[in-house]
């Protein structure tokens, strides 16, 4: 009697839901084998396309991301050759040992043979970033007056500064938090106040008009809120307010936990970590501007680099740039853009 999925208790499982420790029936009629580790291969566009499973027998099995595969319950690892029989629907006959040996050989022939590189097991789910508690949110003060009044008060301290006054005049006509352009103006105003005019207190008041807005799935609007949150984290850490900074950082990460599909969440986490490990810091653009003697262009690119560094710092750094190095680079860029 062979022990194919048709004669054993099994169920189908989406490839994206597989975990190390699951028992998968390889191609052929062999018993279920335990997954030791899972590696994800992307296509040329960076999208997950293929799962490569390292099995406990030393072989590998490749599965397309969208496939469903038969899985069994498996058996304890010390049960030897009987591991594939743990989920049999019928008791095996006296010749089952011989049959298992032959069918296992068939499975080995069908599945890619070793030696396989066993990669470390991936976490079953990406880290869950929960939003701040009500007590933590209370560290963000309520605005004094209407949003328009907050903007006017911030601009009043910087009369004659055209950039700030243009933004403030536009916002004073009415702030609509559903408008992407309005959110960009608020974000730009907060950055100008903090970075250019060295007024972090008013910058934080303006940024807080954005910081309390929830992520609604619109990435264009969220980009402005994200900038404000990263800036606010920086301001509070520089001011010795790590608890309040941590609240902004939690709000910044909150959208990362909203994907309900486990496989998509894991893929999103990989893409996000790659972007943190390989950030665009505009090196080519800055060097090109320096070579061309275009100081204004250099300053604009350095401003974007500063924003990217603040975003990384709000995430606690990455595997390639630690927090101490980020602090040093941010200080250098601040000096450059303020010069």
XYZ file of C-alpha atoms in Angstrom:
339
model
C 0.000 0.000 0.000
C 1.439 3.356 -0.956
C 1.122 6.402 1.266
C 0.228 9.155 -1.161
C -1.973 12.091 -0.111
C -4.904 10.112 -1.503
C -4.436 7.334 1.069
C -3.358 9.467 4.028
C -5.216 12.077 6.036
C -4.245 15.415 4.556
C -5.539 18.871 3.860
C -4.619 21.564 1.397
C -2.844 24.714 2.489
C -1.949 27.889 0.642
C 1.774 28.141 -0.041
C 1.929 31.516 1.678
C 0.617 29.996 4.921
C 3.299 27.317 5.193
C 5.575 27.414 8.239
C 8.737 25.564 9.306
C 7.514 22.455 11.114
C 4.635 21.773 8.701
C 4.612 18.386 6.956
C 4.270 18.584 3.167
C 3.742 15.721 0.731
C 6.488 16.102 -1.908
C 5.746 15.247 -5.548
C 5.284 11.508 -5.967
C 3.859 8.954 -3.557
C 6.241 9.387 -0.642
C 5.374 10.223 2.951
C 4.977 13.757 4.211
C 8.269 15.497 4.972
C 8.837 18.208 7.562
C 9.741 21.718 6.415
C 12.996 22.868 8.000
C 13.076 26.350 6.528
C 11.447 28.491 3.843
C 13.089 30.966 1.498
C 11.205 33.361 -0.783
C 12.473 34.080 -4.287
C 11.293 37.251 -6.038
C 10.738 37.734 -9.732
C 12.619 40.438 -11.650
C 10.125 43.042 -10.460
C 10.745 42.323 -6.793
C 7.470 40.454 -6.271
C 7.450 37.129 -4.413
C 7.166 34.355 -7.005
C 8.575 31.107 -5.642
C 8.946 29.441 -2.263
C 11.911 27.129 -1.777
C 11.324 24.653 1.055
C 14.264 22.904 2.720
C 12.972 19.527 3.944
C 14.196 17.404 6.835
C 15.388 14.676 4.437
C 17.920 17.095 2.912
C 15.923 17.751 -0.253
C 14.219 20.892 -1.460
C 10.758 21.481 -2.854
C 9.855 24.510 -4.966
C 6.306 25.858 -4.845
C 4.752 28.735 -6.766
C 3.470 31.428 -4.428
C -0.153 31.039 -5.549
C -0.286 27.249 -5.246
C -2.094 25.053 -2.765
C -0.204 22.000 -1.497
C -1.210 18.847 0.428
C -0.003 18.855 4.022
C -0.217 16.210 6.736
C 0.037 16.180 10.497
C 3.428 14.482 10.487
C 4.901 12.577 13.402
C 7.555 13.148 16.073
C 11.033 13.320 14.608
C 12.250 10.293 16.602
C 9.676 7.971 15.041
C 12.077 7.217 12.209
C 10.620 5.686 9.062
C 7.111 5.844 10.494
C 7.027 9.657 10.385
C 5.095 9.651 7.137
C 2.447 7.261 8.551
C 1.326 9.415 11.479
C -1.740 10.633 9.614
C -2.769 7.394 7.775
C -6.449 6.788 7.402
C -6.015 2.966 7.476
C -3.632 0.882 9.560
C -0.650 -0.153 7.431
C -0.242 -3.775 6.482
C 2.684 -5.892 7.543
C 4.612 -4.974 4.408
C 4.322 -1.240 5.037
C 7.984 -0.867 5.942
C 9.081 -2.145 2.525
C 6.510 0.000 0.754
C 7.590 3.143 2.625
C 11.189 2.580 1.616
C 10.370 2.301 -2.073
C 7.960 5.212 -2.179
C 10.409 7.401 -0.269
C 12.965 6.705 -2.977
C 10.420 7.713 -5.597
C 9.780 10.992 -3.790
C 13.514 11.667 -3.602
C 13.727 11.127 -7.363
C 10.919 13.595 -8.042
C 12.028 16.318 -5.609
C 15.278 18.214 -6.232
C 18.078 16.373 -4.472
C 20.529 17.903 -1.989
C 22.838 19.184 -0.934
C 20.469 21.974 -0.011
C 21.448 25.200 1.660
C 19.344 25.383 4.800
C 18.491 28.984 5.516
C 17.465 30.141 9.004
C 13.726 29.776 9.626
C 11.760 32.916 8.969
C 9.526 34.282 11.697
C 5.978 33.034 11.303
C 4.595 36.548 11.280
C 6.252 39.958 11.051
C 6.520 41.975 14.255
C 3.160 43.413 15.243
C 3.349 47.158 15.743
C 0.414 48.185 17.874
C -0.677 51.766 18.137
C -0.068 53.836 21.258
C -2.370 53.542 24.248
C -4.721 56.308 25.367
C -2.227 57.245 28.096
C 0.552 57.526 25.534
C -1.584 59.568 23.148
C -2.223 61.983 26.012
C 1.440 63.023 25.708
C 0.451 64.833 22.488
C -1.208 68.074 23.667
C -4.441 69.367 22.232
C -3.955 72.312 19.836
C -4.556 75.784 21.223
C -7.429 76.974 19.098
C -8.352 75.978 15.578
C -5.790 74.477 13.174
C -5.793 77.781 11.294
C -5.004 79.621 14.546
C -2.077 77.270 15.244
C -0.622 77.994 11.803
C -1.089 81.755 12.169
C 0.575 81.781 15.595
C 3.562 79.842 14.240
C 3.992 82.185 11.261
C 3.587 85.322 13.381
C 7.041 84.756 14.888
C 8.686 84.799 11.460
C 7.451 87.860 9.638
C 9.454 88.579 6.522
C 10.223 84.929 5.875
C 8.516 84.524 2.524
C 8.406 80.722 2.380
C 6.649 80.399 5.716
C 4.316 83.320 5.064
C 3.187 81.947 1.689
C 2.352 78.567 3.246
C 0.655 80.144 6.260
C -1.470 82.494 4.130
C -2.632 79.573 1.993
C -3.486 77.433 5.038
C -5.207 80.264 6.875
C -7.970 80.188 4.264
C -9.061 76.822 5.625
C -7.390 73.514 6.481
C -8.995 70.452 4.933
C -7.396 67.236 6.236
C -8.895 65.271 3.326
C -6.861 67.333 0.877
C -3.469 65.926 -0.055
C -2.130 69.352 -1.047
C -3.243 70.810 2.290
C -1.427 68.067 4.190
C 1.714 68.686 2.122
C 1.580 72.394 2.967
C 1.306 71.608 6.679
C 4.187 69.150 6.469
C 6.358 71.607 4.530
C 5.549 74.368 7.018
C 6.593 72.178 9.959
C 9.896 71.309 8.256
C 10.639 74.915 7.346
C 9.956 76.043 10.904
C 12.206 73.376 12.415
C 15.021 72.983 9.914
C 15.321 76.392 8.268
C 14.082 78.755 10.992
C 15.218 76.670 14.014
C 11.828 76.914 15.703
C 11.138 73.337 16.822
C 8.387 74.283 19.284
C 6.108 75.843 16.675
C 7.138 73.171 14.175
C 5.887 70.498 16.581
C 2.585 72.326 17.111
C 2.010 72.420 13.351
C 3.130 68.814 12.895
C 0.712 67.658 15.597
C -2.158 68.787 13.386
C -1.053 65.934 11.100
C 0.258 63.460 13.643
C -3.151 62.594 15.060
C -4.644 61.741 11.658
C -5.139 57.984 11.122
C -3.819 55.988 8.189
C -6.745 55.636 5.763
C -4.974 53.597 3.085
C -4.237 56.618 0.871
C -0.453 56.558 0.487
C -0.254 60.057 -1.008
C -1.885 61.617 2.041
C -0.001 59.324 4.393
C 3.359 60.467 2.965
C 2.805 63.948 4.453
C 1.708 62.520 7.807
C 4.679 60.156 7.806
C 7.069 63.087 7.269
C 5.488 64.975 10.155
C 5.723 61.970 12.478
C 9.403 61.397 11.686
C 10.143 65.103 12.221
C 8.229 65.109 15.505
C 10.146 62.066 16.742
C 13.407 63.850 15.941
C 12.345 67.075 17.684
C 11.290 65.258 20.857
C 14.414 63.117 21.049
C 16.579 66.209 20.618
C 14.551 67.912 23.374
C 14.989 65.008 25.799
C 11.400 63.726 25.514
C 11.908 60.060 24.552
C 8.457 58.978 25.789
C 6.666 61.424 23.525
C 9.027 60.556 20.663
C 8.115 56.877 21.119
C 4.435 57.747 20.647
C 5.147 59.323 17.261
C 7.229 56.292 16.299
C 4.382 53.934 17.169
C 1.980 56.019 15.088
C 4.486 55.925 12.221
C 4.612 52.124 12.333
C 0.922 51.484 12.936
C 0.023 50.945 9.234
C 2.508 48.058 9.135
C 0.164 45.889 11.215
C -2.995 46.503 9.181
C -2.449 43.803 6.543
C -4.633 40.850 7.627
C -3.324 38.298 5.118
C -0.351 36.543 6.815
C 1.585 35.908 3.616
C 1.157 39.468 2.329
C 2.140 40.789 5.759
C 5.366 38.784 5.683
C 6.183 39.922 2.156
C 5.427 43.550 3.051
C 7.734 43.221 6.061
C 10.545 41.941 3.814
C 10.077 44.792 1.338
C 9.936 47.332 4.168
C 13.103 45.963 5.785
C 14.890 46.052 2.437
C 13.941 49.723 1.993
C 15.324 50.457 5.471
C 18.524 48.532 4.796
C 19.023 50.114 1.357
C 17.615 53.642 1.686
C 17.842 56.169 -1.109
C 20.064 58.894 0.345
C 20.415 60.773 -2.960
C 24.210 60.395 -3.142
C 24.361 60.573 -6.961
C 22.138 63.646 -7.111
C 24.122 65.475 -4.427
C 27.493 64.708 -6.035
C 26.163 65.782 -9.433
C 24.993 69.106 -7.985
C 28.378 69.613 -6.311
C 30.221 68.875 -9.555
C 27.999 71.372 -11.388
C 28.457 74.018 -8.709
C 24.681 74.170 -8.228
C 24.448 74.978 -4.534
C 20.683 75.428 -4.511
C 20.102 72.012 -6.061
C 22.594 70.470 -3.635
C 20.699 71.988 -0.713
C 17.360 70.627 -1.970
C 18.763 67.121 -2.369
C 20.371 67.310 1.081
C 16.995 68.329 2.476
C 15.521 65.124 1.035
C 18.415 63.118 2.443
C 17.747 64.653 5.863
C 14.104 63.585 5.671
C 15.154 60.027 4.773
C 17.586 59.898 7.701
C 14.926 61.145 10.122
C 12.552 58.470 8.854
C 15.205 55.807 9.461
C 15.873 57.132 12.946
C 12.162 57.026 13.780
C 12.271 53.329 12.842
C 15.161 52.751 15.224
C 17.742 52.522 12.463
C 18.269 49.529 10.212
C 20.616 46.588 9.776
C 23.002 48.773 7.789
C 22.834 52.111 9.631
C 22.626 52.168 13.427
C 21.111 54.923 15.563
C 24.462 56.471 16.531
C 25.525 56.712 12.906
C 22.122 58.156 11.983
C 22.488 60.836 14.656
C 25.902 61.787 13.262
C 24.638 61.951 9.677
C 21.566 63.979 10.648
C 23.783 66.505 12.428
C 25.960 66.817 9.309
C 22.978 67.351 7.021
C 21.418 69.906 9.361
C 24.631 71.890 9.244
C 24.692 71.680 5.441
C 21.112 72.751 4.775
C 21.277 75.560 7.341
C 24.518 76.985 5.988
